[in-house]
Coordinates of C-alpha atoms in Angstrom, one line a residue:
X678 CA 0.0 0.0 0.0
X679 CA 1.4 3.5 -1.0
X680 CA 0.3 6.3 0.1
X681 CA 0.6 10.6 -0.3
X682 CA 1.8 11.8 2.5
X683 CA 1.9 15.3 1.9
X684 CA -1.7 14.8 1.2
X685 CA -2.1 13.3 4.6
X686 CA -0.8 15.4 6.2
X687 CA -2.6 18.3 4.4
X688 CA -5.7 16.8 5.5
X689 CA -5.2 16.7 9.0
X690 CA -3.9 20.3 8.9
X691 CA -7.2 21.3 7.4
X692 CA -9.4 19.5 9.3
X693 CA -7.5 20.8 12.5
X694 CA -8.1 24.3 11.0
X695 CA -11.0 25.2 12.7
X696 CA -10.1 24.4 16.1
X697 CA -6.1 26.7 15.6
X698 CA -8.1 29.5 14.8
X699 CA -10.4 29.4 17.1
X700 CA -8.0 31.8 19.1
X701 CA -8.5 34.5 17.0
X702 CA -12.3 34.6 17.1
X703 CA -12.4 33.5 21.1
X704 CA -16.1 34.1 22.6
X705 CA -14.5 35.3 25.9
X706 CA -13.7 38.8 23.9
X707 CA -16.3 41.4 24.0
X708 CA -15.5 42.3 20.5
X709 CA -15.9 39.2 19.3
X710 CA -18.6 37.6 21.5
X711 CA -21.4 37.9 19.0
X712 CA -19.2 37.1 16.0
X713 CA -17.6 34.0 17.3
X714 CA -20.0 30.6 16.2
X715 CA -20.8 32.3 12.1
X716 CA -16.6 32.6 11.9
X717 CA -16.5 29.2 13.3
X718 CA -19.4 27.9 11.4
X719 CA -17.8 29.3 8.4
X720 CA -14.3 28.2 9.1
X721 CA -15.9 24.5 9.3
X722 CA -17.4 24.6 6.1
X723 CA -14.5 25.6 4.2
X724 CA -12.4 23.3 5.9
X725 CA -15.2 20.7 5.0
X726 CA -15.2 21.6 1.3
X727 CA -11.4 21.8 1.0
X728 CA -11.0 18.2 2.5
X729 CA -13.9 16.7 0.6
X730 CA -11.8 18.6 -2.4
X731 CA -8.5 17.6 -2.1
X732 CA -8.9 14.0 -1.0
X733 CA -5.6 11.6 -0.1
X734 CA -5.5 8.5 -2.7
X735 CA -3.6 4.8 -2.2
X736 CA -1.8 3.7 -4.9
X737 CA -4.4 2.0 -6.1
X738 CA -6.2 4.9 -6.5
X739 CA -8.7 4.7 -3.7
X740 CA -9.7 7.8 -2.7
X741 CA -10.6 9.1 0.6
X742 CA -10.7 12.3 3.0
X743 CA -11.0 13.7 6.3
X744 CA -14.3 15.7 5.5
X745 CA -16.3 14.1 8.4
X746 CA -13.7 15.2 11.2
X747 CA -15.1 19.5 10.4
X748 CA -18.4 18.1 10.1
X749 CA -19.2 16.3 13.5
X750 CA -16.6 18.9 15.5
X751 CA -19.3 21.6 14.4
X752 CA -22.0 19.3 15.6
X753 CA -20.5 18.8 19.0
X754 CA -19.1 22.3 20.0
X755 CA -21.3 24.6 17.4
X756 CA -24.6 22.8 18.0
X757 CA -26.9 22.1 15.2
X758 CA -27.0 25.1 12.7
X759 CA -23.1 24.9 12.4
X760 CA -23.8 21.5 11.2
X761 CA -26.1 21.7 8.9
X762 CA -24.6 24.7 6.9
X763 CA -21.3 22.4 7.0
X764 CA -23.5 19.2 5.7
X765 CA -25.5 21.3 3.4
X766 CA -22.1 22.9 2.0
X767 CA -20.8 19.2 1.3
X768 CA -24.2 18.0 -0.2
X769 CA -23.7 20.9 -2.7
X770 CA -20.3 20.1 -3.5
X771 CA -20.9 16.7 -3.9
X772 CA -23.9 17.0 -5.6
X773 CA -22.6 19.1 -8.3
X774 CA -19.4 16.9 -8.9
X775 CA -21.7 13.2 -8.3
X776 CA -25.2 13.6 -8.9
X777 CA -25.3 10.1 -9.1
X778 CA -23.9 9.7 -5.5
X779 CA -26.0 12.6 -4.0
X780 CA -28.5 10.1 -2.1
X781 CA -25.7 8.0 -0.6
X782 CA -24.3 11.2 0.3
X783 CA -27.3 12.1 2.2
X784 CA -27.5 8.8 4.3
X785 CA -24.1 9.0 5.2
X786 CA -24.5 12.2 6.5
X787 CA -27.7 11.4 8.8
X788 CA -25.5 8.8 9.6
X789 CA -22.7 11.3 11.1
X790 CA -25.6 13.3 12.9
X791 CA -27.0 10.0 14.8
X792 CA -23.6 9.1 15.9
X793 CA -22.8 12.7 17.2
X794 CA -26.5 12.6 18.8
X795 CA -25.1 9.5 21.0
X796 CA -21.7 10.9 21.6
X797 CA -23.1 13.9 23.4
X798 CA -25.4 11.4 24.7
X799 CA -23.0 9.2 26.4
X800 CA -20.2 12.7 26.9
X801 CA -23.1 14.0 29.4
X802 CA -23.4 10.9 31.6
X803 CA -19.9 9.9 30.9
X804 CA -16.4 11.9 32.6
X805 CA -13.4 13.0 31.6
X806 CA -11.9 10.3 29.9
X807 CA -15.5 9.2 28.1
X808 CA -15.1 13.1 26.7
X809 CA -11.3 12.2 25.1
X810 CA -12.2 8.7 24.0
X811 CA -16.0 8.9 22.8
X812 CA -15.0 11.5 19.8
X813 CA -11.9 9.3 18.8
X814 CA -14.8 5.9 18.3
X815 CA -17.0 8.3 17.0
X816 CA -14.4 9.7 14.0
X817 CA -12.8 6.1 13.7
X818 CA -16.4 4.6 13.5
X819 CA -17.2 6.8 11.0
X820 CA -14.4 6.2 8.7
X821 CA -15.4 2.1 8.9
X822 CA -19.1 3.2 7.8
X823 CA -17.9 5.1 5.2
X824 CA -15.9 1.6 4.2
X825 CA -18.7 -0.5 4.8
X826 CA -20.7 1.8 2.0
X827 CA -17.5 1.6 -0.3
X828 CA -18.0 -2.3 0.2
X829 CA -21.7 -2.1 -0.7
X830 CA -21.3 0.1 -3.6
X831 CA -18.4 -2.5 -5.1
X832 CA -20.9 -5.5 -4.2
X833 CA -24.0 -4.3 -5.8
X834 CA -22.0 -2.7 -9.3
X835 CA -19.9 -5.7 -9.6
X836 CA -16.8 -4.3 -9.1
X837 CA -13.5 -6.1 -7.6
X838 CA -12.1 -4.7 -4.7
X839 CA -8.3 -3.4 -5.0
X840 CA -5.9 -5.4 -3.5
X841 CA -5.1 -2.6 -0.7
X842 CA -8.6 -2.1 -0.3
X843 CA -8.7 -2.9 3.4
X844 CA -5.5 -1.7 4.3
X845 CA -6.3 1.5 3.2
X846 CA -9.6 2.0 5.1
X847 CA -7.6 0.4 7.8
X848 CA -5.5 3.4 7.9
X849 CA -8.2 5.7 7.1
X850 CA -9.9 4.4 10.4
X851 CA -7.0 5.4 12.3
X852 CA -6.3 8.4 10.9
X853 CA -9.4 9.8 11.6
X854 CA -8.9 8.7 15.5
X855 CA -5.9 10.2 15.7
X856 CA -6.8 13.5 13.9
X857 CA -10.0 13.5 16.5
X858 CA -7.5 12.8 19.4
X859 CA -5.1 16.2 18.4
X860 CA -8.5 17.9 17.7
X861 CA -9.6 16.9 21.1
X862 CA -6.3 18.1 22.8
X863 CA -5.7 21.3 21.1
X864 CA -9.2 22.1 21.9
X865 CA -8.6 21.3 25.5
X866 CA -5.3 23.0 25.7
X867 CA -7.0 26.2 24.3
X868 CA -9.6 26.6 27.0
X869 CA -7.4 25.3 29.3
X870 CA -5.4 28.4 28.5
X871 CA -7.8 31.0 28.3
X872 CA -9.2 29.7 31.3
X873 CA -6.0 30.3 33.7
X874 CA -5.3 33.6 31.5
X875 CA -8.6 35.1 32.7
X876 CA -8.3 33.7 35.9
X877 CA -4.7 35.2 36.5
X878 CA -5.8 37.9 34.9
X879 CA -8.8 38.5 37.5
X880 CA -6.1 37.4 40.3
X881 CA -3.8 40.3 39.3
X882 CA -6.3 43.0 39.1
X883 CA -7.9 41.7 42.9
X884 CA -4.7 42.1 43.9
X885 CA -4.1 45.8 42.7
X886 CA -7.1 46.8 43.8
X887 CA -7.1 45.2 47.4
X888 CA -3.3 47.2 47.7
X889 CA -4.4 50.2 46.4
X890 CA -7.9 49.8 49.1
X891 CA -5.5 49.2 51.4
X892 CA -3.0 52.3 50.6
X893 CA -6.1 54.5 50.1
X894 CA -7.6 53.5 53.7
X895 CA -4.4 53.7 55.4
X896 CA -3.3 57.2 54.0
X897 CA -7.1 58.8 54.8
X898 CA -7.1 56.8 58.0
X899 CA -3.7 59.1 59.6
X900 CA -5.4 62.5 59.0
X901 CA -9.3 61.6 60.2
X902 CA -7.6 59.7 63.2
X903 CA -5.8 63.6 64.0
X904 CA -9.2 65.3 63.2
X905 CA -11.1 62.6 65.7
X906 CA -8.7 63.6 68.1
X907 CA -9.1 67.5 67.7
X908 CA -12.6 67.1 67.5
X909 CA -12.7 65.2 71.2
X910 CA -10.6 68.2 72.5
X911 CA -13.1 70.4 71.4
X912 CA -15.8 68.7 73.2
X913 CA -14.5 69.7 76.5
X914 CA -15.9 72.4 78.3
X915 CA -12.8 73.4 79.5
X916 CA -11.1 74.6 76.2
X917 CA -11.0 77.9 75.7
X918 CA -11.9 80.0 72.8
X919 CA -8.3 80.6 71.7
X920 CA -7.1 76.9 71.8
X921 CA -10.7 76.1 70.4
X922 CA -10.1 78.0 66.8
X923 CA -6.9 76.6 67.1
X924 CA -8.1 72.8 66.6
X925 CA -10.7 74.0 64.5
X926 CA -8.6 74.8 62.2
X927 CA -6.3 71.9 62.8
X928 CA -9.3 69.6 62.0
X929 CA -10.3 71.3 58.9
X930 CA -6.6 70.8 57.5
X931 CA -6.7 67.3 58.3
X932 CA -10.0 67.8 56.5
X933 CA -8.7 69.0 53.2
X934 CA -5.7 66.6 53.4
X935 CA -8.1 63.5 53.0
X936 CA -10.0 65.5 50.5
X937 CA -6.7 66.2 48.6
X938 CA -6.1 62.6 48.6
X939 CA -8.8 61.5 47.3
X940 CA -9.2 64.4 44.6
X941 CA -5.7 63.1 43.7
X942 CA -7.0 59.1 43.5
X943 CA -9.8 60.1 41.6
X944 CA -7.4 62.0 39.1
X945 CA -5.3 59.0 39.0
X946 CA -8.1 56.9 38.1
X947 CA -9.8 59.4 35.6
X948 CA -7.8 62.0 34.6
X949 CA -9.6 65.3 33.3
X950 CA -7.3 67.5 31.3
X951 CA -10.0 69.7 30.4
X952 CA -9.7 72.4 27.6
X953 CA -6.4 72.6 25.9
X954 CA -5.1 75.5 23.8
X955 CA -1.5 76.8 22.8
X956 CA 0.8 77.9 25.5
X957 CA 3.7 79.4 25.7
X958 CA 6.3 77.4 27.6
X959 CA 8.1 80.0 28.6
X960 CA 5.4 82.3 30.4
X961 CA 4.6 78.1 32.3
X962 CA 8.2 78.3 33.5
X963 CA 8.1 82.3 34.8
X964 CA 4.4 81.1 36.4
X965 CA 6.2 78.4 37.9
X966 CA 9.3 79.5 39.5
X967 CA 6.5 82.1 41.2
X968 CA 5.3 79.0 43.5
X969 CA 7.9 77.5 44.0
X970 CA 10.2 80.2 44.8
X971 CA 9.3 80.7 48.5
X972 CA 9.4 76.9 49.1
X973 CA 12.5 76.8 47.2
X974 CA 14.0 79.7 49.5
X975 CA 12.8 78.4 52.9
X976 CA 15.0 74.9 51.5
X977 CA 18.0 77.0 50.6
X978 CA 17.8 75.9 46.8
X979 CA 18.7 77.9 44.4
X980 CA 16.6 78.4 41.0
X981 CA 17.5 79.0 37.8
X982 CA 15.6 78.6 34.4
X983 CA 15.8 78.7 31.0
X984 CA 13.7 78.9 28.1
X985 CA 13.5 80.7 24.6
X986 CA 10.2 83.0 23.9
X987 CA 9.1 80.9 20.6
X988 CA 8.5 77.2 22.5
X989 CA 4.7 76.8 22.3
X990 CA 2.9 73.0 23.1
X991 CA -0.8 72.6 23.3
X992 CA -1.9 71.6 26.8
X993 CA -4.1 73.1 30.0
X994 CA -2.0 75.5 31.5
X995 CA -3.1 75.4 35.1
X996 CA -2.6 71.9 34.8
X997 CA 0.5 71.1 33.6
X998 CA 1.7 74.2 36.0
X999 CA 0.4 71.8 39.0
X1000 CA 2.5 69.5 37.3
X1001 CA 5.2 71.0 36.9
X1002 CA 5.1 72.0 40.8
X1003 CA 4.8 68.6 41.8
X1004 CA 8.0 67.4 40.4
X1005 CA 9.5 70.8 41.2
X1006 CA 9.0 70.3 44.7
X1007 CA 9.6 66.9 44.7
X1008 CA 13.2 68.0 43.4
X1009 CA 13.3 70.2 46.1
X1010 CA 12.8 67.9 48.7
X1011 CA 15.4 66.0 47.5
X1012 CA 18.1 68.4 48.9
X1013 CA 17.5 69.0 52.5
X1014 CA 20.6 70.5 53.0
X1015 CA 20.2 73.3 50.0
X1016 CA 21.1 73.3 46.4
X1017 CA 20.6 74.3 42.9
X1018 CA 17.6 73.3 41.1
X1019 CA 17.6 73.9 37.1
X1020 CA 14.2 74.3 35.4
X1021 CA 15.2 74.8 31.2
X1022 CA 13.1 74.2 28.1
X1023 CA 14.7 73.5 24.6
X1024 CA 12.9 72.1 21.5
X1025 CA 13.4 68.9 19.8
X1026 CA 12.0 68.0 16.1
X1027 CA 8.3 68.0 16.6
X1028 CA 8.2 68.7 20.4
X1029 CA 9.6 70.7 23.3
X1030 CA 11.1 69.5 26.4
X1031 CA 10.9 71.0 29.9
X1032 CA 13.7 69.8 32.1
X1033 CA 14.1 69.7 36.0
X1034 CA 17.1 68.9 36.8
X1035 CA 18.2 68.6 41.0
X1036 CA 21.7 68.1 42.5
X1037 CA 19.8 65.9 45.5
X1038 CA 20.3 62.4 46.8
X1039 CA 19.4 60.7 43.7
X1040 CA 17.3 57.3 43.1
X1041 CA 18.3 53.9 42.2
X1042 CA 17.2 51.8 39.5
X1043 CA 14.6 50.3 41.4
X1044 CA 12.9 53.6 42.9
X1045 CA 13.4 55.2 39.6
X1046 CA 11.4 52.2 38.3
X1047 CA 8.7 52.5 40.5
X1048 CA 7.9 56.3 40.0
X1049 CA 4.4 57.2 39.1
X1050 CA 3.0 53.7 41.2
X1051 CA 0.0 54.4 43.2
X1052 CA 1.3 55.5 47.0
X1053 CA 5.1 54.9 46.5
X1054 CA 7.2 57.7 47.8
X1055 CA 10.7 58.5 48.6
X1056 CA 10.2 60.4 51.4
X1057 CA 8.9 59.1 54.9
X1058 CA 5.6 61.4 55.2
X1059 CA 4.8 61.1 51.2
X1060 CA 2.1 59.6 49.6
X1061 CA 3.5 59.3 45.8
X1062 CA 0.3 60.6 44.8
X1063 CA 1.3 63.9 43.3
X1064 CA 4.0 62.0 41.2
X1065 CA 1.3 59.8 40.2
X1066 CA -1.1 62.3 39.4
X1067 CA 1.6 64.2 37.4
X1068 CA 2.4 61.2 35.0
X1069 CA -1.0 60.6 34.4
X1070 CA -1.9 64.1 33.3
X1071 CA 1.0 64.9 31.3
X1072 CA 0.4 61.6 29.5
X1073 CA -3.5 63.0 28.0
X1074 CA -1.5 65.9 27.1
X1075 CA 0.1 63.3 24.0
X1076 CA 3.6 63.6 26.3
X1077 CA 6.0 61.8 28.7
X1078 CA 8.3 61.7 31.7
X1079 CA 11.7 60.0 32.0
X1080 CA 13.9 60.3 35.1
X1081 CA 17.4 59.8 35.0
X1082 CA 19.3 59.8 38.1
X1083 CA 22.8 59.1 39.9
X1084 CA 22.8 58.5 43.3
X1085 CA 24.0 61.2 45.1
X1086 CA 24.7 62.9 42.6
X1087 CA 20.8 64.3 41.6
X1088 CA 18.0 63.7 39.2
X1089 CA 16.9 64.9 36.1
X1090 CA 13.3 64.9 35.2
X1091 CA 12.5 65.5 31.3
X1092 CA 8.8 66.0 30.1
X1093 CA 8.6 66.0 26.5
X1094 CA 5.2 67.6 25.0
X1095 CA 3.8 67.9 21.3
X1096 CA 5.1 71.3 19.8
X1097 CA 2.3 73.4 18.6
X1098 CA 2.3 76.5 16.3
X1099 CA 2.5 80.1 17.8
X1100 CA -1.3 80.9 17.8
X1101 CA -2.0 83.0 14.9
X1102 CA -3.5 86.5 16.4
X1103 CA 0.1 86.8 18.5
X1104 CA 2.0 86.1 15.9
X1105 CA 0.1 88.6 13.8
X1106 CA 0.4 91.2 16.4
X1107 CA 3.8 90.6 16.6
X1108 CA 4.9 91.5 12.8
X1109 CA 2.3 94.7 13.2
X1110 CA 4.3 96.3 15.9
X1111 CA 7.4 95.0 15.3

């Protein structure tokens, strides 16, 4: 007995087709939810139509193909529309090519659909194993009923059988176990996979959100602890007026701490970046050496900036100002004992940078890697939020943030923004008066 190989092996490819794309169309995707059993349903039937197509042959010239493997796969995972467009796309095919053949067709067919009916019969009272072996009997008793109507159609025209008649079908019938058996495995394999993906997927995000709950609680939990406190003083009847107003106001700033925290969160989690229109970087760098001068003084750091008049990006100036603040006096903090903080701007083909540059403590690789996480600070009494908040904004302005640092040497903070165009009434103004 000689047999094709190549064409073997191309049939087992295509009838395994359906179940290696399945991926691509997986019914666990939003997207792809509704779309999921037509892709299938069409992926079977030209999988069908290519095997029943481009059949294997002995050397004999016995022909014979894997079509029924597409066909009762639809029946079992699609259900039964799947497999009647897949047996009504065969009876086409093989209608058109052997009319005379088109009612053995058809009972071989209602054949397949009787022996998937008892395979999901037996697969629902059966277990694990019943579900890996029931499909291989199922495919390998097809292939002997599809020799058993060979042998009748020889018998009743007459015909001799060829002399690697059985051996053929003999292979055939294994063939189409085995091809059932990978189908059945990759098929398992699959949802195995997407199974633990979801599930670590769902693990990871419990686990961010029950450390961020936890960060959240314990960073509100400090100041409304002090304000409890305050506000038990004040119960007394023996506090007077002066010392009274005095944690009054205490409690109210322990007040707006927690509400500060939680306007930065909610930042975090949405950020608003509001209306944006052309700015001029250098009038953001003159607003913001105006904060940050007296805390910069109080520190004993000095400032200097630079920046030329015709930088513009498009962005919400108050915003990216707070910003800008932020890292500033993050930079600042970084030098208890005094120092120099540099604030310049310079542009860069299609976009401007603003850099904050500190001669501090520095960072490592690992804090520098975990800047902009929710609640990881540097400093003892921070909360990481402002960073946080900061990298977050100036990423809906199209931009981003890379730290560089030595340690104990300083760090360098570099925003890089979207250039924009000088807006066009200033830059008219500008050549009217000269």
């Amino acid at each position: 007995m000689s047999i094709s190989f190549h064409e073997v092996l191309f049939n087992v490819l295509i009838a395994c087709s359906p179940v290696i794309v399945s991926p691509f169309f997986d019914e666990s995707n939003p997207l792809s939810k509704k779309s999921y059993k037509p892709m299938m349903t069409l992926v079977s039937i030209l999988a069908a139509l290519a095997l029943a197509t481009y059949p294997y042959s002995s050397g004999s010239g016995i022909k014979q193909s894997l079509f029924m493997i597409p066909l009762v796969s639809s029946f079992l995972h699609g259900g039964l529309f799947p497999a009647l467009s897949v047996s009504a796309s065969l009876l086409l095919l093989h209608g058109f090519v052997f009319p005379a053949l088109l009612p053995a067709d058809a009972v071989f067919l209602l054949i397949c659909a009787c022996f998937a009916g008892l395979y999901i019969k037996f697969h629902k009272i059966g277990g694990r194993f019943s579900a890996f072996l029931c499909p291989v009997l199922l495919s390998a008793g097809l292939g002997f009923t599809f020799m058993s109507f060979q042998i009748f159609f020889h018998r009743k025209n007459q015909l001799p059988l060829p002399s690697d008649f059985f051996s053929f079908h003999a292979f055939s019938i294994v063939l189409h176990g085995i091809s059932m058996a990978i189908i059945i495995y990759l098929s398992q394999f699959i949802r195995e996979s997407r199974v633990s993906r979801l599930e670590s997927q769902r693990a990871e995000k419990l686990n961010v959100l029950s450390e961020l709950a936890a960060s959240v609680a314990h960073e509100i939990r400090n100041p409304m602890t002090v304000a409890r406190g305050f506000l038990q003083i004040l119960s007394q009847t023996e506090v007077n007026e002066e010392k009274k107003k005095m944690y009054t106001s205490m409690a109210i700033e322990e007040m707006d701490r927690v509400q500060q925290i939680i306007t930065s969160y909610l930042a975090f989690a949405k950020p608003q970046a509001e209306i944006t229109e052309p700015v001029s970087v250098s009038g953001i760098l003159v607003n913001l050496v105006q904060r940050i001068q007296g805390y910069a003084g109080g520190s004993k750091v000095q400032l200097e900036t630079h920046a030329p008049p015709s930088l513009w990006i498009t962005a919400n100036a108050e915003k990216l100002i707070q910003c800008l603040v932020n890292l500033s006096r993050n930079g600042i903090d970084a030098m208890p004992e005094g120092g120099r903080l540099r604030i310049e701007a310079y542009p860069e083909p299609k976009s401007v940078c603003i850099s904050i540059e500190d001669t501090g403590i520095g960072m490592n690789a690992e804090e520098i890697a975990r800047l902009g996480s929710p609640f990881y600070s540097t400093k003892q009494k921070g909360t990481g939020l402002s960073v946080m908040v900061a990298f977050r904004i100036i990423e809906t302005f199209s931009g981003k943030v890379q730290v560089t640092s030595v340690p104990g040497r300083g760090t360098r903070v570099l925003v890089t923004l979207p250039q924009a165009a000088k807006p066009q009434q200033l830059a008219s103004a500008q050549d009217q008066f000269g």
